[in-house]
Short mmCIF file of C-alpha atoms in Angstrom, two decimals:
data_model
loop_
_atom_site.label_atom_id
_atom_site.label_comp_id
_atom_site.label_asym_id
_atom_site.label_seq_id
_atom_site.Cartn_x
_atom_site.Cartn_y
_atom_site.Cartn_z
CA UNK A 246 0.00 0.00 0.00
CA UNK A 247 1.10 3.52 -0.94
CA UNK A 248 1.14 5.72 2.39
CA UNK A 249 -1.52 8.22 3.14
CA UNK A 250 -0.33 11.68 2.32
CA UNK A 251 -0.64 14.57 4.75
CA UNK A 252 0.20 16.91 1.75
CA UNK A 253 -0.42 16.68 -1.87
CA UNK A 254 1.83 16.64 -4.68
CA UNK A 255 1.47 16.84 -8.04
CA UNK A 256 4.09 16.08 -11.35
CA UNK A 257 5.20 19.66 -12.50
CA UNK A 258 3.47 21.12 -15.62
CA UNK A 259 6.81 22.57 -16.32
CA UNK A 260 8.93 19.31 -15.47
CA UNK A 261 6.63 16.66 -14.98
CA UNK A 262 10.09 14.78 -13.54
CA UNK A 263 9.18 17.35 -11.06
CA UNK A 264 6.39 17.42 -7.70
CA UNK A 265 5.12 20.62 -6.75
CA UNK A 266 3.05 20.82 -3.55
CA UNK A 267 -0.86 21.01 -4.39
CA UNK A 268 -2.34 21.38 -1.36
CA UNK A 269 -3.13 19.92 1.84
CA UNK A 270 -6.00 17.00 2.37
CA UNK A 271 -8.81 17.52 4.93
CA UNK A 272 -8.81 15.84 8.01
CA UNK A 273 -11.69 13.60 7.17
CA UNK A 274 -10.03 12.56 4.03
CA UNK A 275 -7.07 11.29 5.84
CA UNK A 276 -8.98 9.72 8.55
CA UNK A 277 -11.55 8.11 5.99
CA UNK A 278 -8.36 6.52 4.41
CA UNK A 279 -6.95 5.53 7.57
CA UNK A 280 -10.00 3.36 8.90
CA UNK A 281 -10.38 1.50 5.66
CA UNK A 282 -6.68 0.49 5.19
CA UNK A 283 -6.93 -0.56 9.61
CA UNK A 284 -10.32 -2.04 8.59
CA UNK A 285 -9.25 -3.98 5.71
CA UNK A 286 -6.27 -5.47 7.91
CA UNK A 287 -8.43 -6.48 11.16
CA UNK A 288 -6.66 -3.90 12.95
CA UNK A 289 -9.55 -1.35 13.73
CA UNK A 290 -10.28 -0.74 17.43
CA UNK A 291 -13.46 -3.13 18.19
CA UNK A 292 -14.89 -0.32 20.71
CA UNK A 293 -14.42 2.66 18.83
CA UNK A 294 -12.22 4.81 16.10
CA UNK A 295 -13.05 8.14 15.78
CA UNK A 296 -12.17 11.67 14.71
CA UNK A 297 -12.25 14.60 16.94
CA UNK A 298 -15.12 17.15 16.28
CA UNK A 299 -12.63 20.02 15.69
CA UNK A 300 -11.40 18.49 12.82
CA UNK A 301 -14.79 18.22 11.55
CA UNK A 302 -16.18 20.67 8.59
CA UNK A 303 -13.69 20.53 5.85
CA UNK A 304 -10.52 21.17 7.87
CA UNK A 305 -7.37 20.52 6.60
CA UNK A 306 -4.40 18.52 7.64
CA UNK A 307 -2.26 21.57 8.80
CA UNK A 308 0.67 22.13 6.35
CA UNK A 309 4.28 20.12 7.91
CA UNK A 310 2.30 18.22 10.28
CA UNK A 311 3.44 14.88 11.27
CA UNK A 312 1.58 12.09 13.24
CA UNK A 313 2.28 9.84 16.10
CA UNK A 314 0.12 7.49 18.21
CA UNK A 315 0.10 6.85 22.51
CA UNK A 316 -1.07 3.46 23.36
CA UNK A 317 -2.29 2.71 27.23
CA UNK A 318 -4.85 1.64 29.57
CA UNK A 319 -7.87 3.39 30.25
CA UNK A 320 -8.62 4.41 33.78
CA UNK A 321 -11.68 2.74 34.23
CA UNK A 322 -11.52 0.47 31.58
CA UNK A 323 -10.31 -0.88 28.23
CA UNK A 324 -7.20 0.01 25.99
CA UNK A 325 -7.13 3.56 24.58
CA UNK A 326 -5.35 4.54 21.43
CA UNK A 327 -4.67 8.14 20.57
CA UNK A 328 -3.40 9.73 17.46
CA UNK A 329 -2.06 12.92 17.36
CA UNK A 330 -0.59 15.71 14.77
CA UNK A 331 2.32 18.19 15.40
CA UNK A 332 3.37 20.77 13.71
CA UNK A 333 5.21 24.07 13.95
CA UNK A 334 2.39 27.64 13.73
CA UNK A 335 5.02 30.96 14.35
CA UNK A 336 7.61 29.10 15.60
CA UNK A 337 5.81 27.46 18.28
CA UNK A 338 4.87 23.53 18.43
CA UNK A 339 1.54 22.64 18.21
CA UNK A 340 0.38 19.30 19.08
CA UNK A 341 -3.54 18.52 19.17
CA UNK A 342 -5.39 15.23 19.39
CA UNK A 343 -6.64 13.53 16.10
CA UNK A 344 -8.23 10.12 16.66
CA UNK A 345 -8.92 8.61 19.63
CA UNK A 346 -9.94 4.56 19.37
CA UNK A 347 -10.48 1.84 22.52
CA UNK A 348 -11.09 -1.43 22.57
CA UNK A 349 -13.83 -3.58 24.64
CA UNK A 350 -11.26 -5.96 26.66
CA UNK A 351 -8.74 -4.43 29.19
CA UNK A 352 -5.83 -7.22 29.53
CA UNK A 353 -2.28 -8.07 28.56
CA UNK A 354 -3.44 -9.46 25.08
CA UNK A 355 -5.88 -6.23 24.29
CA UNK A 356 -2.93 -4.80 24.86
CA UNK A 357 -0.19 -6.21 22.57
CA UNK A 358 -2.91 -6.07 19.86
CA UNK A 359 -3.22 -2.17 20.43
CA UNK A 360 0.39 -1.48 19.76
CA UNK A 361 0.30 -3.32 16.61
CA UNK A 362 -2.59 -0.98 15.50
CA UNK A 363 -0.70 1.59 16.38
CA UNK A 364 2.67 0.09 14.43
CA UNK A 365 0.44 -0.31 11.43
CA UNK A 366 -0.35 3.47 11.45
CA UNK A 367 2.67 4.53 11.95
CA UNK A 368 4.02 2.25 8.74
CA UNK A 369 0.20 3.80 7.05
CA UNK A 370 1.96 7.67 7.03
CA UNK A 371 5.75 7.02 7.33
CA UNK A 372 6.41 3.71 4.88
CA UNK A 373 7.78 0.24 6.25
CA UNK A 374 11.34 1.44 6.25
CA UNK A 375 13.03 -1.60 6.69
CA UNK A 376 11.91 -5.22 6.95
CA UNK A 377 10.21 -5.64 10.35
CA UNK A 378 9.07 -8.77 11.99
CA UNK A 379 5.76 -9.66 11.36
CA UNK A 380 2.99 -10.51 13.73
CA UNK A 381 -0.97 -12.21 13.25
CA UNK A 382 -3.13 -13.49 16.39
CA UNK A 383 -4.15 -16.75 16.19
CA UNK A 384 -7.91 -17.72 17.04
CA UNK A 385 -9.62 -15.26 15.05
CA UNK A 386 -10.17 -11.41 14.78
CA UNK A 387 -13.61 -10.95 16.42
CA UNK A 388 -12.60 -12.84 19.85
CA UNK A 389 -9.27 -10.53 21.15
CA UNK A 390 -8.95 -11.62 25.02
CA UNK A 391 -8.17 -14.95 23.67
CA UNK A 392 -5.80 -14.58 21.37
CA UNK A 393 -1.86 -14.38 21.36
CA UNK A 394 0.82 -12.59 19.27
CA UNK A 395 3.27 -14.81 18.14
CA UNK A 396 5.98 -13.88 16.31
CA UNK A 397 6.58 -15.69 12.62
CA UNK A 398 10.27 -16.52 11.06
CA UNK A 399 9.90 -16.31 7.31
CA UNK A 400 10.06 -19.84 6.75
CA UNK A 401 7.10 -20.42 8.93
CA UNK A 402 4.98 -16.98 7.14
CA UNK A 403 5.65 -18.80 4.00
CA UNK A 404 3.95 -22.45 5.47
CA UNK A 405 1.16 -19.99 7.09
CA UNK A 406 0.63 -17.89 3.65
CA UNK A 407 0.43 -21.00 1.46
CA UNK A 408 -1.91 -22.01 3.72
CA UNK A 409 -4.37 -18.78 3.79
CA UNK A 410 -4.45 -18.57 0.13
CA UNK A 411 -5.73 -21.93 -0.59
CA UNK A 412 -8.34 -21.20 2.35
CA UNK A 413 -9.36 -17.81 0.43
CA UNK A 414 -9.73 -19.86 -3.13
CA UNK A 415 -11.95 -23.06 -1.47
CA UNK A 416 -13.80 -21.40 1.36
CA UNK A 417 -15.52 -18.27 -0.38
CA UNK A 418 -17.51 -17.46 3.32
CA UNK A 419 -13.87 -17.02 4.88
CA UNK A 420 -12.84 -14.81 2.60
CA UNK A 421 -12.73 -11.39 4.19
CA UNK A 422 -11.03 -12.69 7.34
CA UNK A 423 -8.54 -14.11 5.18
CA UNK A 424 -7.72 -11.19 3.42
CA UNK A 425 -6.79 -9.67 6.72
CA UNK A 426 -4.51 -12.11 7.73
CA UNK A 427 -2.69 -11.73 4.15
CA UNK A 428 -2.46 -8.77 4.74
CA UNK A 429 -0.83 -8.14 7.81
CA UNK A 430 2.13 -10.93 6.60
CA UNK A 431 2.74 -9.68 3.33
CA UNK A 432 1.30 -5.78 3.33
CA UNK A 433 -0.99 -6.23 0.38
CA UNK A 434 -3.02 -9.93 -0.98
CA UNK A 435 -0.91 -8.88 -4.43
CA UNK A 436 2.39 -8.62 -2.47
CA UNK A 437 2.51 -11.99 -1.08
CA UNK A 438 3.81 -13.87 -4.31
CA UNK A 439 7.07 -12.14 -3.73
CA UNK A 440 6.91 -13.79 -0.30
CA UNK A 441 6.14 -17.26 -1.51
CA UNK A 442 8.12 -16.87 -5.24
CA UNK A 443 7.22 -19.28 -7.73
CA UNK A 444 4.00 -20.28 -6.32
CA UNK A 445 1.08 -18.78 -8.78
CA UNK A 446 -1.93 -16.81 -7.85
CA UNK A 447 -5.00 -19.44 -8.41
CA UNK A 448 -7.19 -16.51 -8.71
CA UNK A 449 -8.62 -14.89 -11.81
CA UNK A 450 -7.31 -11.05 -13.21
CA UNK A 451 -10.74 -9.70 -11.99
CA UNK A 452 -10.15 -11.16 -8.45
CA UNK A 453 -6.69 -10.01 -8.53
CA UNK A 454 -7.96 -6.19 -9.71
CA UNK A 455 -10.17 -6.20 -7.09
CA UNK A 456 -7.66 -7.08 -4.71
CA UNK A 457 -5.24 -4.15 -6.59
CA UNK A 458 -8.06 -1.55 -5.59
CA UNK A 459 -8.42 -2.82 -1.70
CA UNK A 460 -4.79 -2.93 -0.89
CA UNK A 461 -3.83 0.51 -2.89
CA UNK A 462 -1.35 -1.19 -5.88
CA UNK A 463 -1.93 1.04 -8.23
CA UNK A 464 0.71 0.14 -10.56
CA UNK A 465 -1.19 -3.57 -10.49
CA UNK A 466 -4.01 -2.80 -11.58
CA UNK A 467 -3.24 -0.38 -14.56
CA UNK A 468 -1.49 -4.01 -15.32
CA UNK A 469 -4.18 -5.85 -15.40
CA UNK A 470 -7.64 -3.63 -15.84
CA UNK A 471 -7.46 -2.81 -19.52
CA UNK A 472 -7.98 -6.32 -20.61
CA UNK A 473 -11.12 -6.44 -17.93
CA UNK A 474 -12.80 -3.50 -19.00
CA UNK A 475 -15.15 -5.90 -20.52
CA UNK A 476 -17.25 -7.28 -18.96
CA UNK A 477 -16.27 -5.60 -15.45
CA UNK A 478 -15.86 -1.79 -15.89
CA UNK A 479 -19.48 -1.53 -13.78
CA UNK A 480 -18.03 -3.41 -10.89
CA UNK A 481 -14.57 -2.52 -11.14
CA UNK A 482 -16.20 1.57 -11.09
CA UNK A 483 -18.11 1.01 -7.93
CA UNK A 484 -14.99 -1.03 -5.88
CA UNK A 485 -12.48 1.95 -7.14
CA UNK A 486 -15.37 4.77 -5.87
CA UNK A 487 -15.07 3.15 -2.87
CA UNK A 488 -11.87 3.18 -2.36
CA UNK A 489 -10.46 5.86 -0.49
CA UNK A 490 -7.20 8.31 -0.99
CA UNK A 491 -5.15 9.05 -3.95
CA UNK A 492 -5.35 5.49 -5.58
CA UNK A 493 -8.80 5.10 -5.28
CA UNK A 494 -9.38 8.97 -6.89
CA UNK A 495 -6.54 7.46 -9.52
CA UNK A 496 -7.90 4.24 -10.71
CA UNK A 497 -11.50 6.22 -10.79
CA UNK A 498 -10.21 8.46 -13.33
CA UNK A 499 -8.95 5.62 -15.53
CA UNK A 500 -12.30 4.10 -15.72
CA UNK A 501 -14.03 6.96 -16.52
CA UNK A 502 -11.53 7.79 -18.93
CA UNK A 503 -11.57 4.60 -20.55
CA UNK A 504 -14.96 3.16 -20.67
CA UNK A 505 -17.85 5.34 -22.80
CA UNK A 506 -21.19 4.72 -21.05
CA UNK A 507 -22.47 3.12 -17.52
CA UNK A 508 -25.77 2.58 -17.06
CA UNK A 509 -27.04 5.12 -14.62
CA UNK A 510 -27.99 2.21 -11.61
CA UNK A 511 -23.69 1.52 -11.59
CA UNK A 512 -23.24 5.33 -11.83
CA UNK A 513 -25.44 6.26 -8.91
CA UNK A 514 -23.93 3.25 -6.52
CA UNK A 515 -20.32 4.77 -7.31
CA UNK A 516 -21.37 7.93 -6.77
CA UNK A 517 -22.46 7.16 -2.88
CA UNK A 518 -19.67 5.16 -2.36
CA UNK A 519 -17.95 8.05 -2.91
CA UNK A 520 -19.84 10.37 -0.64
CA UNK A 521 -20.27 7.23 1.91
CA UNK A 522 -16.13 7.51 2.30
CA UNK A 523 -16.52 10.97 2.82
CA UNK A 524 -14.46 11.91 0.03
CA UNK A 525 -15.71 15.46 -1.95
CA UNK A 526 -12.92 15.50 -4.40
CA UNK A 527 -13.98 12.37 -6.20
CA UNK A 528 -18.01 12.89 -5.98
CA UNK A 529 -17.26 16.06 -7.41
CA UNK A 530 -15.18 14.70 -10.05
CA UNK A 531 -17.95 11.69 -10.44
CA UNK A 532 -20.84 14.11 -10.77
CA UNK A 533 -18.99 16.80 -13.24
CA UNK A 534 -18.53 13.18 -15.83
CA UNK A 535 -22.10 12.11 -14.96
CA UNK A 536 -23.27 13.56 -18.36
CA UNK A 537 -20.77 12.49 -20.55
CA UNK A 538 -20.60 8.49 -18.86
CA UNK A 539 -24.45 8.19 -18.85
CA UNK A 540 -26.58 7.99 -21.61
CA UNK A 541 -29.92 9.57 -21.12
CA UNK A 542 -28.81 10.59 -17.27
CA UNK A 543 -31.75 11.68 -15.20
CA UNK A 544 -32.82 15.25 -14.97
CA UNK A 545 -32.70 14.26 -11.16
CA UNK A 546 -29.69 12.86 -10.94
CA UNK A 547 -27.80 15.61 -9.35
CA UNK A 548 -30.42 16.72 -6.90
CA UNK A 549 -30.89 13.24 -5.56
CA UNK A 550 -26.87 12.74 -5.21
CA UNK A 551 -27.38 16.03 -3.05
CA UNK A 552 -29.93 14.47 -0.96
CA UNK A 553 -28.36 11.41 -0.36
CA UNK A 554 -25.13 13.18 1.20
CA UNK A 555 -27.13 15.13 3.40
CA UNK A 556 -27.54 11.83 5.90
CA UNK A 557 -24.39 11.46 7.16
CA UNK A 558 -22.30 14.73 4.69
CA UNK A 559 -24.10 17.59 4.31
CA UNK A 560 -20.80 19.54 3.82
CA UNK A 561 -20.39 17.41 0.75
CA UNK A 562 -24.36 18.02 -0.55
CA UNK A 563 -23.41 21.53 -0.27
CA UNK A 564 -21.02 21.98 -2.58
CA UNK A 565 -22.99 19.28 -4.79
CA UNK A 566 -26.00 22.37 -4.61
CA UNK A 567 -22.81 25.15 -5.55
CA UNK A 568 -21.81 23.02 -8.38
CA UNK A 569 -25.20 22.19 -10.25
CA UNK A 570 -27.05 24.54 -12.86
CA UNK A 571 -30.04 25.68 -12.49
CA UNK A 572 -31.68 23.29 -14.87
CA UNK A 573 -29.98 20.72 -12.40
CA UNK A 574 -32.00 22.07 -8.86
CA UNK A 575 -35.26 23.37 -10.87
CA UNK A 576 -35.24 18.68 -11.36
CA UNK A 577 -34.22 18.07 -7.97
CA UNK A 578 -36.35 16.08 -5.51
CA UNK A 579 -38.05 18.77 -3.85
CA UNK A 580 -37.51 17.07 -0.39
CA UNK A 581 -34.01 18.22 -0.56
CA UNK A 582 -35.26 22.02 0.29
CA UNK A 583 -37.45 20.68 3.42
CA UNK A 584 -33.68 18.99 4.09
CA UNK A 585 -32.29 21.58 4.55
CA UNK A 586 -35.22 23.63 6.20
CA UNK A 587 -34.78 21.00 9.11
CA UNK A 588 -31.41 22.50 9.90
CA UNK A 589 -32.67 26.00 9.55
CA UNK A 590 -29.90 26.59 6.76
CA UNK A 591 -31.25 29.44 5.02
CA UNK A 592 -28.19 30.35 3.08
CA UNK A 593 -28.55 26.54 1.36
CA UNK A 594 -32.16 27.09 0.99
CA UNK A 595 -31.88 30.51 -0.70
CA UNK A 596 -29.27 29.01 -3.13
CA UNK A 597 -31.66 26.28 -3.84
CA UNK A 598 -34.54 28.50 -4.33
CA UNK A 599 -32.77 31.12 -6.62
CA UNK A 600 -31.93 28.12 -8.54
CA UNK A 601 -35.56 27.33 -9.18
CA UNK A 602 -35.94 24.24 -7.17
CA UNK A 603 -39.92 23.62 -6.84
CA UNK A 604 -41.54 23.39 -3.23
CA UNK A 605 -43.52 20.23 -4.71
CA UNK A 606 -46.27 18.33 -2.84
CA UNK A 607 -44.69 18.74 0.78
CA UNK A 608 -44.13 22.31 0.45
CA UNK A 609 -46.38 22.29 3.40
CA UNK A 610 -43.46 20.57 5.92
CA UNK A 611 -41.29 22.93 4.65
CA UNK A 612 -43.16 25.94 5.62
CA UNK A 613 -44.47 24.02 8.78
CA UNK A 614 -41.06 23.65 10.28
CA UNK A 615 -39.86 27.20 9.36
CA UNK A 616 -42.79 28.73 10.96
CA UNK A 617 -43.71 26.87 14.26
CA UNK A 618 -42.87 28.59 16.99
CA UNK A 619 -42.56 32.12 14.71
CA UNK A 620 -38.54 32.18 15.49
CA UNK A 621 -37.88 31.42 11.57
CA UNK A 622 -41.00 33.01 9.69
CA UNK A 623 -38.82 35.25 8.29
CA UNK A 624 -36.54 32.60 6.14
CA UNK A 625 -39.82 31.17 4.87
CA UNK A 626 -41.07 35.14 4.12
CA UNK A 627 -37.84 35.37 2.38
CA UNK A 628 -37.97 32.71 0.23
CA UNK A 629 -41.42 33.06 -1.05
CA UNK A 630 -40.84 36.55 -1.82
CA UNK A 631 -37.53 35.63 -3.74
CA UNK A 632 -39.08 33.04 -5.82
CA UNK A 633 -42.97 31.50 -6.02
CA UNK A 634 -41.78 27.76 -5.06
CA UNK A 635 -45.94 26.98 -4.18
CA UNK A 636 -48.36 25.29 -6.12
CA UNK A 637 -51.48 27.14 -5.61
CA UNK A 638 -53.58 24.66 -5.28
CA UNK A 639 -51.67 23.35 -2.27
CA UNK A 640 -53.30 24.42 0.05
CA UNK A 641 -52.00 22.42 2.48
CA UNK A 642 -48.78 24.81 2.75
CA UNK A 643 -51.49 27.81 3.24
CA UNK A 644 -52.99 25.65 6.34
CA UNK A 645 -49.33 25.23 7.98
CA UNK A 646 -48.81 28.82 8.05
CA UNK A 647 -52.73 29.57 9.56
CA UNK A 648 -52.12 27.28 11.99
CA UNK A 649 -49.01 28.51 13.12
CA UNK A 650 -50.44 32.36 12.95
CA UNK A 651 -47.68 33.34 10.71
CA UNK A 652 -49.84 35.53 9.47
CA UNK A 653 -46.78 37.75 7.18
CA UNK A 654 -45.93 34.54 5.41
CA UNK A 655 -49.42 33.25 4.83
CA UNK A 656 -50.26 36.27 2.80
CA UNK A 657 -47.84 35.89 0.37
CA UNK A 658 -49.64 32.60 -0.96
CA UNK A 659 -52.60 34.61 -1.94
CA UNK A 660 -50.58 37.09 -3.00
CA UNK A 661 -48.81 34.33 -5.85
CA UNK A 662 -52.17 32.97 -7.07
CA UNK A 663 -53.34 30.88 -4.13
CA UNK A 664 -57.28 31.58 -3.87
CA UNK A 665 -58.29 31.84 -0.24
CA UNK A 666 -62.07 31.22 -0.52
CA UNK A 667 -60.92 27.96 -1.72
CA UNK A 668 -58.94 27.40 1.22
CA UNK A 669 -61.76 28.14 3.97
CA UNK A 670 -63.87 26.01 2.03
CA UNK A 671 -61.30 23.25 2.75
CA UNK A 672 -60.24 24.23 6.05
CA UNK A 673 -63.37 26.06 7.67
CA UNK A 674 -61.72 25.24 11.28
CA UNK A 675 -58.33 26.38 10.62
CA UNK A 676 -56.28 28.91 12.57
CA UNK A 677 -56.96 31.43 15.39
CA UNK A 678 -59.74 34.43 14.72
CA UNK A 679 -56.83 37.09 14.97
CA UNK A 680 -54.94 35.30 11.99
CA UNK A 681 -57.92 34.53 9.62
CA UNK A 682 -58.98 38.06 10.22
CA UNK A 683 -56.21 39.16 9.30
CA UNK A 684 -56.25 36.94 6.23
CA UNK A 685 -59.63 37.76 5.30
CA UNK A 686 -59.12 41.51 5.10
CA UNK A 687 -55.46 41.12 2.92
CA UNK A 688 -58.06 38.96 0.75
CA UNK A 689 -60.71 41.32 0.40
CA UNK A 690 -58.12 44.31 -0.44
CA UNK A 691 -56.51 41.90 -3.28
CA UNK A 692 -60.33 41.56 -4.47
CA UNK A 693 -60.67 45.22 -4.68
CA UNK A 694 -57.45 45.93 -6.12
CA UNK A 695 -57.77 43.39 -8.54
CA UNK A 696 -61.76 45.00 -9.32
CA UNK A 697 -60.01 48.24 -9.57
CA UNK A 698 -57.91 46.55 -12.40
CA UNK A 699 -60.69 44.95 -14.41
CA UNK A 700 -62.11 48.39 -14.78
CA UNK A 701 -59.41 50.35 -15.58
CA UNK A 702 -60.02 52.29 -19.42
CA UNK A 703 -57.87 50.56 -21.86
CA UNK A 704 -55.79 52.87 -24.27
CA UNK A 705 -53.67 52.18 -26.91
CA UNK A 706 -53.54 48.46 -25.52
CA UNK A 707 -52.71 49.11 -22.51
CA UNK A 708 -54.30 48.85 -18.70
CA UNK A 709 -53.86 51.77 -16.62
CA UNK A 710 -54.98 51.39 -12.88
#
């Protein structure tokens, strides 16, 4: 596996021999990256593995940081792991915490198996620099206060290897446990046929891609994908969308390079694997080909990408919203606004509304939630008077604002077309007095006016009143 980058560099445009420093990855990046690669080796914390919350809304690794871990006891209970970043800010070092994992048992073998999580890091950001000895725990991954480290010479790996690979190509339902173990002997499932030599790889090219794309060899799989491009490019998309870090962004590009068309079902389950790693760089670059790599893409393609991320992204459906047309949000799901009017994010919901995104059926939640209680009538006031996003025969959305006496933003509906005789005829028990007063006299002044109008003399074609 290539190690995770804490800055980015690129091949220079004026010698591509040349890296020139392009940036710095966010903190979520990194740690997305991180818990696959300890995930994919059986090494992830069974308690917990997470991120702190400062390093939360698109942060980013600071620039020169470097990373080292602290492995010890908990005072109560369990084995904690922390990860941590220093760098240098005016001269001064900085050190804050980054991840923070524990594990469920507390003894000598919980232990032993934290520091090895915390080896494998360490090798994640700063390379295996020289050939270490290598460890695996015997009696399964799932079960750690009965297990034991045991240290491996290389004649016995190569008995043990042997032996996992011919598990992984007869027992199918032991597979992803085996992968583990592989890959804590021999760093990657690809890597271990320099370990064992002449012995072949009973596996087929497709098996052996996939494998390419889960332990980061990059340089194996542009080997081997261009003859598998048929039949597996749909497959092969989704695995390498899932993938996170600079090789999965990598071997993403070649396959949308490469292959013409997906059908829009493969397309859509790449693009939330993509947002499900938490990675914004690839989803952007995913969404920007959608066009181009599906024929006949749905209007609604965009707008439902944005809606998915919300669950568990929203920083990521954000900049989906920045990055679509107008054509784009006017075919969005119009859940997406009431979304976002959960949150009380009126600077997301005014972007979607300038953009012409319709209101649709539920309109009525959306101007529900932004008017109970009468602390955010004026977002939903706002938006109606920067864009008609009603039908007016909903009048459903008229009844959420009675009923909530926002009296300001109910007559606005009238005001865009929405006929309130209709409405009492529907809702004769709706609201307080005070606010269907109120509603009744705005009505009866937009009858006048609109009386006025009708009998205005006409002159030269036009109305004047």
């Amino acid at each position: 596996m290539d190690v995770i980058e804490l800055e980015r560099w690129k091949p220079s445009q004026d010698d591509p021999r040349k890296l020139e420093y392009a940036g710095q990855p966010t903190a979520l990046q990194v740690f997305e990256e991180l818990k696959d690669w300890l995930e994919s080796m059986g090494y992830l914390p069974d308690e917990y593995f997470l991120m702190g919350d400062e390093w939360n809304n698109g942060r980013e690794i600071p620039k020169g940081a470097d990373i080292f871990c602290t492995v010890d006891y908990g005072e109560s209970e369990g084995v904690y792991l922390d990860v941590y970043l220093k760098w240098h800010q005016d001269g001064k070092p900085i050190t804050k915490s980054f991840i923070t994992g524990k594990t469920l048992g507390e003894n000598g073998n919980d232990l032993d198996r934290m520091f090895l999580t915390a080896s494998t890091i360490t090798k994640a950001f700063h390379g295996n620099h020289a050939t270490h000895s290598r460890y695996m725990k015997i009696g399964g991954v799932e079960d750690d206060t009965g297990g034991r480290v045991v240290h491996l010479s290389q004649q016995e790996e190569k008995v043990i290897i042997n032996a996992l690979v011919e598990q992984r190509e007869r027992q199918a339902e032991s597979m992803s446990q085996t992968e583990q173990l592989l890959r804590r002997m021999a760093g990657s499932i690809t890597a271990y046929m320099d370990t064992v030599g002449h012995r072949p790889l009973h596996m087929s090219d497709y098996d052996k891609a996939v494998l390419a794309i889960r332990d980061g060899e990059l340089d194996t799989f542009q080997d081997l994908y261009p003859w598998l491009l048929d039949p597996h490019a749909d497959s092969l998309l989704v695995e390498a969308a899932g993938r996170p870090g600079s090789v999965g962004r990598s071997i993403t590009h070649f396959l949308l390079t490469d292959v013409e068309r997906f059908p829009e079902a493969v397309y859509c389950a790449a693009c939330k694997r993509a947002v499900d790693i938490n990675d914004p760089q690839k989803t952007a670059s995913l969404l920007a080909n959608a066009a181009d790599c599906v024929e006949n893409l749905s209007p609604s393609f965009h707008g439902e990408m944005a809606s998915y991320a919300y669950a568990d992204h929203r920083h990521i459906a954000k900049e989906i919203i920045k990055q679509c047309s107008d054509e784009q949000i006017a075919t969005a799901p119009p859940y997406l606004l009431e979304q976002f009017a959960m949150d009380r994010d009126y600077r997301t919901m005014s972007m979607l509304v300038e953009k012409g995104i319709s209101g649709g059926p539920d309109a009525s939640r959306t101007l529900h939630m932004l008017t109970y209680g009468g602390h955010d009538s004026w977002m939903a006031e706002n938006l109606l008077q920067k864009r008609m996003w009603v039908d007016v025969n909903n009048y459903r959305a008229l009844h959420a604002c009675v009923e909530n006496g926002a009296v300001a933003v109910a007559k606005l509906l009238p005001d865009g077309g929405m006929d309130f005789e209709q409405y009492r005829l529907r809702y004769p028990n709706g609201g307080s007095e005070e606010t269907i007063r109120a509603l009744e006299e705005h009505w009866n002044e937009l009858q006048a006016q609109e009386q006025e109008q009708g009998n205005a003399p006409e002159i030269g074609g036009m109305t004047l009143g």
